[in-house]
PDB file of C-alpha atoms in Angstrom:
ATOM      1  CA  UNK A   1       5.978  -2.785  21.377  1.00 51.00           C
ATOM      2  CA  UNK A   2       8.834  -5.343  20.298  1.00 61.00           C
ATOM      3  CA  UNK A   3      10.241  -4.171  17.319  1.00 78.00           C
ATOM      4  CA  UNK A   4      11.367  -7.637  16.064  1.00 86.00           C
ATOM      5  CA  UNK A   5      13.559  -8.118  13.036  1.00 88.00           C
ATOM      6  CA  UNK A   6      10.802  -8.981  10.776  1.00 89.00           C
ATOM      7  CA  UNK A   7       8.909  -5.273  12.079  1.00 88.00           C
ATOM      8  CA  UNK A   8      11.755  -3.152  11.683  1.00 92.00           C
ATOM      9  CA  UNK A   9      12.514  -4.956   8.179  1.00 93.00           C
ATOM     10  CA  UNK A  10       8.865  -4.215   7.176  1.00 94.00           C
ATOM     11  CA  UNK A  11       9.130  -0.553   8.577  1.00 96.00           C
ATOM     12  CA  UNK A  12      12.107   0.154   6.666  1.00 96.00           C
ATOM     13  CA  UNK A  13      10.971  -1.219   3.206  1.00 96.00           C
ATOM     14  CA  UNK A  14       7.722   0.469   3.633  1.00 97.00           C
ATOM     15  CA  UNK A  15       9.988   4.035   3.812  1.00 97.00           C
ATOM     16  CA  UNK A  16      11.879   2.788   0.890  1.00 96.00           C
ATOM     17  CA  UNK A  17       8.566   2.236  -1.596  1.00 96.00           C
ATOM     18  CA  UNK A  18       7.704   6.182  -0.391  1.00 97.00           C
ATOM     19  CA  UNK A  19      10.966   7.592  -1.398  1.00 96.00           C
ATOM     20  CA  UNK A  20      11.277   5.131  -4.442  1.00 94.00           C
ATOM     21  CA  UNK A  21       7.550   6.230  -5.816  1.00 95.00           C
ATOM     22  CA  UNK A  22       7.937  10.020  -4.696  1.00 96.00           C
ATOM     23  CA  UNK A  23      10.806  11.084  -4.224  1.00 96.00           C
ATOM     24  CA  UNK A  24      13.178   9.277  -6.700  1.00 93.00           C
ATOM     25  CA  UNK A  25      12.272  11.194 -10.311  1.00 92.00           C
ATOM     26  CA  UNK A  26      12.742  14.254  -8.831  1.00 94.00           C
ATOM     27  CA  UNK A  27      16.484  14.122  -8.728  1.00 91.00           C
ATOM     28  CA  UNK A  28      19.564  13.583 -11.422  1.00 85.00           C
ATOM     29  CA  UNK A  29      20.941  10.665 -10.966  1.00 81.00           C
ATOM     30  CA  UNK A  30      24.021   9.069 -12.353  1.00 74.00           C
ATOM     31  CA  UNK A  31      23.563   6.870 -15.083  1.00 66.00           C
ATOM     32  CA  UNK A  32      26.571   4.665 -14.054  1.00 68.00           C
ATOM     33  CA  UNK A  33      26.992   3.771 -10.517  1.00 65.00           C
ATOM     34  CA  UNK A  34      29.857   1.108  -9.467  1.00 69.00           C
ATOM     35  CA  UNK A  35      28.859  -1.893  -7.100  1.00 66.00           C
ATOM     36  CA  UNK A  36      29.016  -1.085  -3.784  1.00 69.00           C
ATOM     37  CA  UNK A  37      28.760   2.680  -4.009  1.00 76.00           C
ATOM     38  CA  UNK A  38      26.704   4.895  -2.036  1.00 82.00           C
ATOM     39  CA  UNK A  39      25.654   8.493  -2.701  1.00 89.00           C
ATOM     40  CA  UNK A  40      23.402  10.240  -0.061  1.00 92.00           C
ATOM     41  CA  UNK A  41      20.873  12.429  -1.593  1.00 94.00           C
ATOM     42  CA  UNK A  42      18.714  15.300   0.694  1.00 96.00           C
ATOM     43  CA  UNK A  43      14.777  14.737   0.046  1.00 97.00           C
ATOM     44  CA  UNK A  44      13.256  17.537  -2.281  1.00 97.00           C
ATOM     45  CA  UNK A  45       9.900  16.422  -2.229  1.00 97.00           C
ATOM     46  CA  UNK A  46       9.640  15.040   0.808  1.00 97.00           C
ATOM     47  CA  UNK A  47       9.620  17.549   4.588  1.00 98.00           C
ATOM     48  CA  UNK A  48       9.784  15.413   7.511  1.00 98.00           C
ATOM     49  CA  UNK A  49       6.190  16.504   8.102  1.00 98.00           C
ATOM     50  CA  UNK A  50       4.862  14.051   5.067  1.00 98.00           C
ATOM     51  CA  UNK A  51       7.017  11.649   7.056  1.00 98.00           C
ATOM     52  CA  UNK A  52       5.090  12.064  10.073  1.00 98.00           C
ATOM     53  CA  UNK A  53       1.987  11.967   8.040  1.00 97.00           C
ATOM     54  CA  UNK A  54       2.961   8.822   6.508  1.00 97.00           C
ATOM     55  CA  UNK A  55       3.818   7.171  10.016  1.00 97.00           C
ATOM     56  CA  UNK A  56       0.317   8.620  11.198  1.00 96.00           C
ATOM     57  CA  UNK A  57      -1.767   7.316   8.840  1.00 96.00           C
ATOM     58  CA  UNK A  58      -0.050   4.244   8.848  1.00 96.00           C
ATOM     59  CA  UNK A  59      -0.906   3.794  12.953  1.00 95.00           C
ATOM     60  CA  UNK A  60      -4.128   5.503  13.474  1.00 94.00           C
ATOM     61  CA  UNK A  61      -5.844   4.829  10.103  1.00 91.00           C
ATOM     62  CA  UNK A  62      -8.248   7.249   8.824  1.00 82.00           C
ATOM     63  CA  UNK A  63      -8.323   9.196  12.106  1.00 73.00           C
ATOM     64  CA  UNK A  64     -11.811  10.313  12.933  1.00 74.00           C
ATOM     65  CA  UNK A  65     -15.418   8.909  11.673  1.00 75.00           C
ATOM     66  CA  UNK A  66     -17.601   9.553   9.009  1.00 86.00           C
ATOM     67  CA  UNK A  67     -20.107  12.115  10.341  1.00 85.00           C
ATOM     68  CA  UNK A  68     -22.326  12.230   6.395  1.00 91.00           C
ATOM     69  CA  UNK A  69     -21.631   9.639   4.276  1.00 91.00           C
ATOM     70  CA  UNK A  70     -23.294  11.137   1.558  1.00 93.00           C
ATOM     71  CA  UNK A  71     -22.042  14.865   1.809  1.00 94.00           C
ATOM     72  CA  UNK A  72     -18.169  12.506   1.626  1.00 94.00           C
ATOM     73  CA  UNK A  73     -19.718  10.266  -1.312  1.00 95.00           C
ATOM     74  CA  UNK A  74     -20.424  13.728  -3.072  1.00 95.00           C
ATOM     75  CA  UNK A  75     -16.775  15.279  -2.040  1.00 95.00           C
ATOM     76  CA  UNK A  76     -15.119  12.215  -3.091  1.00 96.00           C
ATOM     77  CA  UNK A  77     -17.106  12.139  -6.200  1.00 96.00           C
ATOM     78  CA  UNK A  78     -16.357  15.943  -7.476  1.00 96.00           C
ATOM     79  CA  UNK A  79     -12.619  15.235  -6.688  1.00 96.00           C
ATOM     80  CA  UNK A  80     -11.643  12.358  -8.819  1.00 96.00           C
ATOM     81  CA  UNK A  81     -14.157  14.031 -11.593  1.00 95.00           C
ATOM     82  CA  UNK A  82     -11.585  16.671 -11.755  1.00 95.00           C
ATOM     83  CA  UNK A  83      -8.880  14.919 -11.690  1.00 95.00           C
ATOM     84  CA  UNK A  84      -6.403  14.667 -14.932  1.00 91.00           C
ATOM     85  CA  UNK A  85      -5.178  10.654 -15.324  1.00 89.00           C
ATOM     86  CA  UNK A  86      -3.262  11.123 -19.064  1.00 84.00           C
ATOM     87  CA  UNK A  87      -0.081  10.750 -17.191  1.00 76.00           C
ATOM     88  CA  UNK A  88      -0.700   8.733 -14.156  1.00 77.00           C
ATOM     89  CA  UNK A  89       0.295   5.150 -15.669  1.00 77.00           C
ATOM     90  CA  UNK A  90       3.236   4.858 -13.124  1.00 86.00           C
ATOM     91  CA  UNK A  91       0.790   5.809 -10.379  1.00 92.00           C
ATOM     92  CA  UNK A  92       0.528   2.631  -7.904  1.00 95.00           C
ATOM     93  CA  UNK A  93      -3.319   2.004  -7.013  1.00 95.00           C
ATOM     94  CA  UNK A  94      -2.184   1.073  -3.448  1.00 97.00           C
ATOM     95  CA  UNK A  95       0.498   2.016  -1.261  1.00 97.00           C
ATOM     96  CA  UNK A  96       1.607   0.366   1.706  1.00 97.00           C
ATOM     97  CA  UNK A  97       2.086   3.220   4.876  1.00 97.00           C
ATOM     98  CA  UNK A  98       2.825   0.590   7.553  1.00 96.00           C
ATOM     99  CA  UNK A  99       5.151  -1.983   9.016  1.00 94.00           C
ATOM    100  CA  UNK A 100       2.396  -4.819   8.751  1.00 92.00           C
ATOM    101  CA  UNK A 101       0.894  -3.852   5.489  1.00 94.00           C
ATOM    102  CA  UNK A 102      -2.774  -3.167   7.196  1.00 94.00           C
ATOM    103  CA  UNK A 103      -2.966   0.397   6.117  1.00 96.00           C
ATOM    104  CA  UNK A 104      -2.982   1.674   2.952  1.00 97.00           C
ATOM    105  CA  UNK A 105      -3.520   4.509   0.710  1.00 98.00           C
ATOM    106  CA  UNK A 106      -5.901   4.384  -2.673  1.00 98.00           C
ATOM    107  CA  UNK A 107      -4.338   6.730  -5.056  1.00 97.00           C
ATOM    108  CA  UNK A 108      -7.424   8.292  -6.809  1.00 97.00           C
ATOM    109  CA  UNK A 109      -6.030   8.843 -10.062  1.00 96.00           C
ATOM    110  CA  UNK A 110      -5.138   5.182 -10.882  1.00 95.00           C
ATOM    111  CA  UNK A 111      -8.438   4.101  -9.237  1.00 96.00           C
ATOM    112  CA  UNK A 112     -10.411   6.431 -11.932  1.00 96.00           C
ATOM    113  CA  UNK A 113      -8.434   5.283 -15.149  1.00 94.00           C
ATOM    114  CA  UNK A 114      -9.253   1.563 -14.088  1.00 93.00           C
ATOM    115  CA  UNK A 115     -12.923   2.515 -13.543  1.00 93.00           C
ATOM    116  CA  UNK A 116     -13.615   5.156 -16.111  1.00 90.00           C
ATOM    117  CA  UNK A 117     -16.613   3.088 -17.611  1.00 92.00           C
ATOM    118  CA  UNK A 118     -18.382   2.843 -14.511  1.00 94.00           C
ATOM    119  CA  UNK A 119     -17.310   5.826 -11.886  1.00 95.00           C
ATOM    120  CA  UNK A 120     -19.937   6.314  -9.939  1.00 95.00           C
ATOM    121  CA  UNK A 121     -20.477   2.527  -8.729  1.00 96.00           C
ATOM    122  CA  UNK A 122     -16.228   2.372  -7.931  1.00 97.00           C
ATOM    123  CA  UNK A 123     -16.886   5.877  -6.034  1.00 96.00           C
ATOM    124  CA  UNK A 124     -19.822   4.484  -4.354  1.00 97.00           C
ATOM    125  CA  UNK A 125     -17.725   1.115  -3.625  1.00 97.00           C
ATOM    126  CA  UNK A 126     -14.367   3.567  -2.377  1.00 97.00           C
ATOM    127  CA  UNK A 127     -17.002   5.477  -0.279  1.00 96.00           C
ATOM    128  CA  UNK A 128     -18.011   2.369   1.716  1.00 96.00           C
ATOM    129  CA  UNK A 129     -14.917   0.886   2.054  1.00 97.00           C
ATOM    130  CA  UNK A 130     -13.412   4.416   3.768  1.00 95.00           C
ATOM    131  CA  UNK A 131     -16.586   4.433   5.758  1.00 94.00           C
ATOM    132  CA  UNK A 132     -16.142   0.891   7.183  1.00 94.00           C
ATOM    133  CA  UNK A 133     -12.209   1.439   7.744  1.00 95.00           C
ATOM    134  CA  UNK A 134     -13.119   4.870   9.879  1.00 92.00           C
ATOM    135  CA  UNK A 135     -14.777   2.377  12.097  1.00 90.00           C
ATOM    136  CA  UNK A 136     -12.156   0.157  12.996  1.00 90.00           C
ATOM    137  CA  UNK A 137     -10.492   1.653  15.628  1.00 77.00           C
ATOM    138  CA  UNK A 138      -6.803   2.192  14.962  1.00 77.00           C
ATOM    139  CA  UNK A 139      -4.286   3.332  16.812  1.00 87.00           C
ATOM    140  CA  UNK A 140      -1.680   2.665  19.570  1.00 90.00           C
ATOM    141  CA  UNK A 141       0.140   6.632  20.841  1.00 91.00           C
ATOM    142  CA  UNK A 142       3.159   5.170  22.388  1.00 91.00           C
ATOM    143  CA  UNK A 143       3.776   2.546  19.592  1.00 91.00           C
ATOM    144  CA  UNK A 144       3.374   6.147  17.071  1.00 94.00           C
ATOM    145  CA  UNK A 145       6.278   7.457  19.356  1.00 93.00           C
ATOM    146  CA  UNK A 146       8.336   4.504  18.913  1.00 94.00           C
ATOM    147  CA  UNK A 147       7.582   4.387  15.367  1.00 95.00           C
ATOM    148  CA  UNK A 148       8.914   8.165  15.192  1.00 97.00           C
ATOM    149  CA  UNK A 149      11.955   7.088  17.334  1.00 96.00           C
ATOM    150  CA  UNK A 150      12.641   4.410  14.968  1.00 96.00           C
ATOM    151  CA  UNK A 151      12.651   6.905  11.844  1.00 97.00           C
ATOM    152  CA  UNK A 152      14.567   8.579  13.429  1.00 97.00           C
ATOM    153  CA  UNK A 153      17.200   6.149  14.138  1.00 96.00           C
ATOM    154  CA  UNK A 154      17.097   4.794  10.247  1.00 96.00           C
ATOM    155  CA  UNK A 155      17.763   8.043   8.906  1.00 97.00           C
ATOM    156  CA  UNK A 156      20.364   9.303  11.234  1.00 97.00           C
ATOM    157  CA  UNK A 157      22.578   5.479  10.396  1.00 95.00           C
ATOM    158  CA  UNK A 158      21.717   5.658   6.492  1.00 94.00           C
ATOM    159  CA  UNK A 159      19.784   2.724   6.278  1.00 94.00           C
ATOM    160  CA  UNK A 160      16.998   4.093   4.423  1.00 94.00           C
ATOM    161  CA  UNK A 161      18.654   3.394   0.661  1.00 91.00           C
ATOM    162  CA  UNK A 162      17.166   3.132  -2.767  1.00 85.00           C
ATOM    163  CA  UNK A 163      18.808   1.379  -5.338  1.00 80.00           C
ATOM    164  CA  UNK A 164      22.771   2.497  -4.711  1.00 84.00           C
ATOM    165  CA  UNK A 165      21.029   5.573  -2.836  1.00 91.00           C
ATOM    166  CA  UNK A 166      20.696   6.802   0.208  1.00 94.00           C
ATOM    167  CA  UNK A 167      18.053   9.544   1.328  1.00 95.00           C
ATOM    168  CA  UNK A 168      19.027  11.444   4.421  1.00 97.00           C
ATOM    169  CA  UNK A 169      17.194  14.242   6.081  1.00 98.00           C
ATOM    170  CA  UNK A 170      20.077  16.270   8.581  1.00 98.00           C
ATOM    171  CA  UNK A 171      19.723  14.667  12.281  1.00 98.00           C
ATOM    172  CA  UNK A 172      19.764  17.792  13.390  1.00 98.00           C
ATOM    173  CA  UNK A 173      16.682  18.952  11.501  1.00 98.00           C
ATOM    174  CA  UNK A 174      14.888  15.922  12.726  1.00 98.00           C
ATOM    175  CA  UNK A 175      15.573  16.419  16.507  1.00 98.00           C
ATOM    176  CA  UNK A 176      14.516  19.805  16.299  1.00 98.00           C
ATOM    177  CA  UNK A 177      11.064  18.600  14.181  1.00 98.00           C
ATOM    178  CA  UNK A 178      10.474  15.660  16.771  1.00 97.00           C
ATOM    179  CA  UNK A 179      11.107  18.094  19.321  1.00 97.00           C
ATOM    180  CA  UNK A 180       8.784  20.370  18.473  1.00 96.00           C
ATOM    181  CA  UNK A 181       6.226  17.478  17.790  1.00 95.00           C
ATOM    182  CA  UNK A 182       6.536  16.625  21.014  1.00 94.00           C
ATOM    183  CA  UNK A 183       5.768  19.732  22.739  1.00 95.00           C
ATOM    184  CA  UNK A 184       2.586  20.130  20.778  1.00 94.00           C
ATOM    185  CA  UNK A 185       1.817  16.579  21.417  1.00 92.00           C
ATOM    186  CA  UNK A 186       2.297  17.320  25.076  1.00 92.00           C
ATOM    187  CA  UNK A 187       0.382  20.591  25.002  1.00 94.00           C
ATOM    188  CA  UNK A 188      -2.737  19.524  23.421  1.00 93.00           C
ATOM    189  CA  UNK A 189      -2.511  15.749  24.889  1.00 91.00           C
ATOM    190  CA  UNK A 190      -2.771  14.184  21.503  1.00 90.00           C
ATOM    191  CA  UNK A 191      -0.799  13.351  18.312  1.00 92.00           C
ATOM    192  CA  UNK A 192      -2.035  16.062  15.305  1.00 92.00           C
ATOM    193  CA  UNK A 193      -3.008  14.944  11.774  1.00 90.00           C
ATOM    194  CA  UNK A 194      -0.682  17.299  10.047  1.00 94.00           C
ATOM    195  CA  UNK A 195      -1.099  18.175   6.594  1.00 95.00           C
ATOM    196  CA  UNK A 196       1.626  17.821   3.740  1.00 97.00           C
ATOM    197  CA  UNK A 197       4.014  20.230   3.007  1.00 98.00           C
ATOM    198  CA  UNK A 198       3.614  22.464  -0.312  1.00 98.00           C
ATOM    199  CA  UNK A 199       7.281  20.812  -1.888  1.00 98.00           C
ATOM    200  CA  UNK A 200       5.098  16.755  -1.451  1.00 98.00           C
ATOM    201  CA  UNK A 201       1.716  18.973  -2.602  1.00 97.00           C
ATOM    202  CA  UNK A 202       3.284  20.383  -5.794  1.00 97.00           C
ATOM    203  CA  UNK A 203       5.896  17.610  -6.616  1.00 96.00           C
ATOM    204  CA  UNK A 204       3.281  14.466  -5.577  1.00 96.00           C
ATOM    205  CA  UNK A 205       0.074  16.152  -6.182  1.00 95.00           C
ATOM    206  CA  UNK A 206      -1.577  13.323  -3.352  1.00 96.00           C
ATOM    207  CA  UNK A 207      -5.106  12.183  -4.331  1.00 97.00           C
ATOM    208  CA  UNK A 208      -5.357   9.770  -1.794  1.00 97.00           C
ATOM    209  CA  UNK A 209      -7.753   8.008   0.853  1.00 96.00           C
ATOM    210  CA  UNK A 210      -6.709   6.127   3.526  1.00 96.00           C
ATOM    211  CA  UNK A 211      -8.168   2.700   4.229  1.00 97.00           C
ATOM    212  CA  UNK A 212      -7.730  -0.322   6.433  1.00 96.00           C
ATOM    213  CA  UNK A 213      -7.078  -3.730   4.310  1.00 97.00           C
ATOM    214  CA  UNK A 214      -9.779  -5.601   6.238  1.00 96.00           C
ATOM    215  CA  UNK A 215     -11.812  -3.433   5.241  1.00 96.00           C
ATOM    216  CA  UNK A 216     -11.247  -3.362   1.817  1.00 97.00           C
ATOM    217  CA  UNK A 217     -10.266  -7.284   1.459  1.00 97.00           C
ATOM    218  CA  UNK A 218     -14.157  -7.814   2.427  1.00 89.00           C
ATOM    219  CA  UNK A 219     -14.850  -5.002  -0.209  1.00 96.00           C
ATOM    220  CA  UNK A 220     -15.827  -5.084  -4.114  1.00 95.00           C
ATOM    221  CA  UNK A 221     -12.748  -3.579  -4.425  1.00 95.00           C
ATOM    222  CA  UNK A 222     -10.588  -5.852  -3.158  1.00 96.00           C
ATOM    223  CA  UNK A 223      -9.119  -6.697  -6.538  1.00 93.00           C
ATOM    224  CA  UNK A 224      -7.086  -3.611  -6.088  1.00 94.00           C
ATOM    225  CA  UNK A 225      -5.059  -5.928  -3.827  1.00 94.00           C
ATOM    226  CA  UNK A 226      -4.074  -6.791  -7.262  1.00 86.00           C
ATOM    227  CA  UNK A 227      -2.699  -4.038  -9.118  1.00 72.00           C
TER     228      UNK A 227
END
């Protein structure tokens, strides 16, 4: 893979809208910062493993098929049911999770306040557009390994910054993550869906599915492309 200017630009703004919508309340921040200054900040609610997940998701898509599309209509039914949306109104819809924009993530929270009238058809309507985007095969290994690389590189120069600052996981924790990625990646000849860690679980409370935009462009709920 060429990572071209116009890639790598993509790649790092896509990191950028994750720590700006996740990870930025979470932290005291000045209220005055001068022009040009830079303050580095160490992710709370963030682990590099939601970073891996991120990248993941973002190059293999939802992963694996769609054995029972009913018993998941159901599941995804009974979980946005329960969920609470009185304080979700800064929740995006959609988020972006790669360098091209073809994978996203439907935030189930803000997808049940704008459908409240009529949940069951906009479950039904979510259901079939995960279904259809588990069957678009996704997915390039060595381009993943890049795309780690690349992470890699951004954090350890800085160049992942939000508004006057800059988030910055310790190189040395990331080598020793990657490394360790790799040697499970090596052992069991594939690259693991991890899950997040319990800091992004309690801090983000993710109720998300992943989806492929062709799938949900050709979709009656493309007007999320919207919001």
């Amino acid at each position: 893979m060429s990572w071209n200017a116009e890639h790598l630009a993509g790649f790092r703004e896509m990191l950028v809208q994750q720590y700006l919508l996740h990870e930025m309340e979470h932290h005291v921040l000045q209220s005055d910062i001068s022009p040009g200054q830079i303050t580095l900040l160490l992710p709370v609610a963030f682990d590099l493993v939601d970073i891996y997940k991120c990248l993941h998701q973002g190059e293999f898509g939802v992963g694996h098929t769609i054995a029972h599309p009913e018993s998941f209509k159901q599941r995804l039914y009974q979980e946005i049911t329960e969920l609470d949306v009185a304080d979700c109104t800064d929740e995006p819809a959609l988020e972006n999770i790669s360098a091209d924009g073809n994978m996203l993530r439907i935030n189930l929270r803000p997808l049940k306040r704008l459908h409240e009238d009529a949940l069951s058809q906009a479950v039904e309507d979510l259901a079939d557009v995960c279904i259809r985007s588990a069957r678009i095969i996704q997915g390039d290994p060595i381009r993943f390994f890049e795309t780690l690389d690349i992470f890699r590189t951004l954090n350890r120069k800085g160049e992942i910054a939000v508004v006057g600052y800059v988030f910055v996981f310790p190189p040395v924790a990331v080598d020793a993550f990657l490394s360790d990625v790799w040697h499970v990646i090596r052992r069991i000849r594939d690259a693991p869906a991890l899950t997040h860690s319990e800091a992004y679980r309690r801090l983000n409370r993710p109720a998300y599915r992943v989806v492929d935009r062709s799938a949900l462009e050709g979709s009656r709920m493309a007007s999320l492309l919207a919001h």
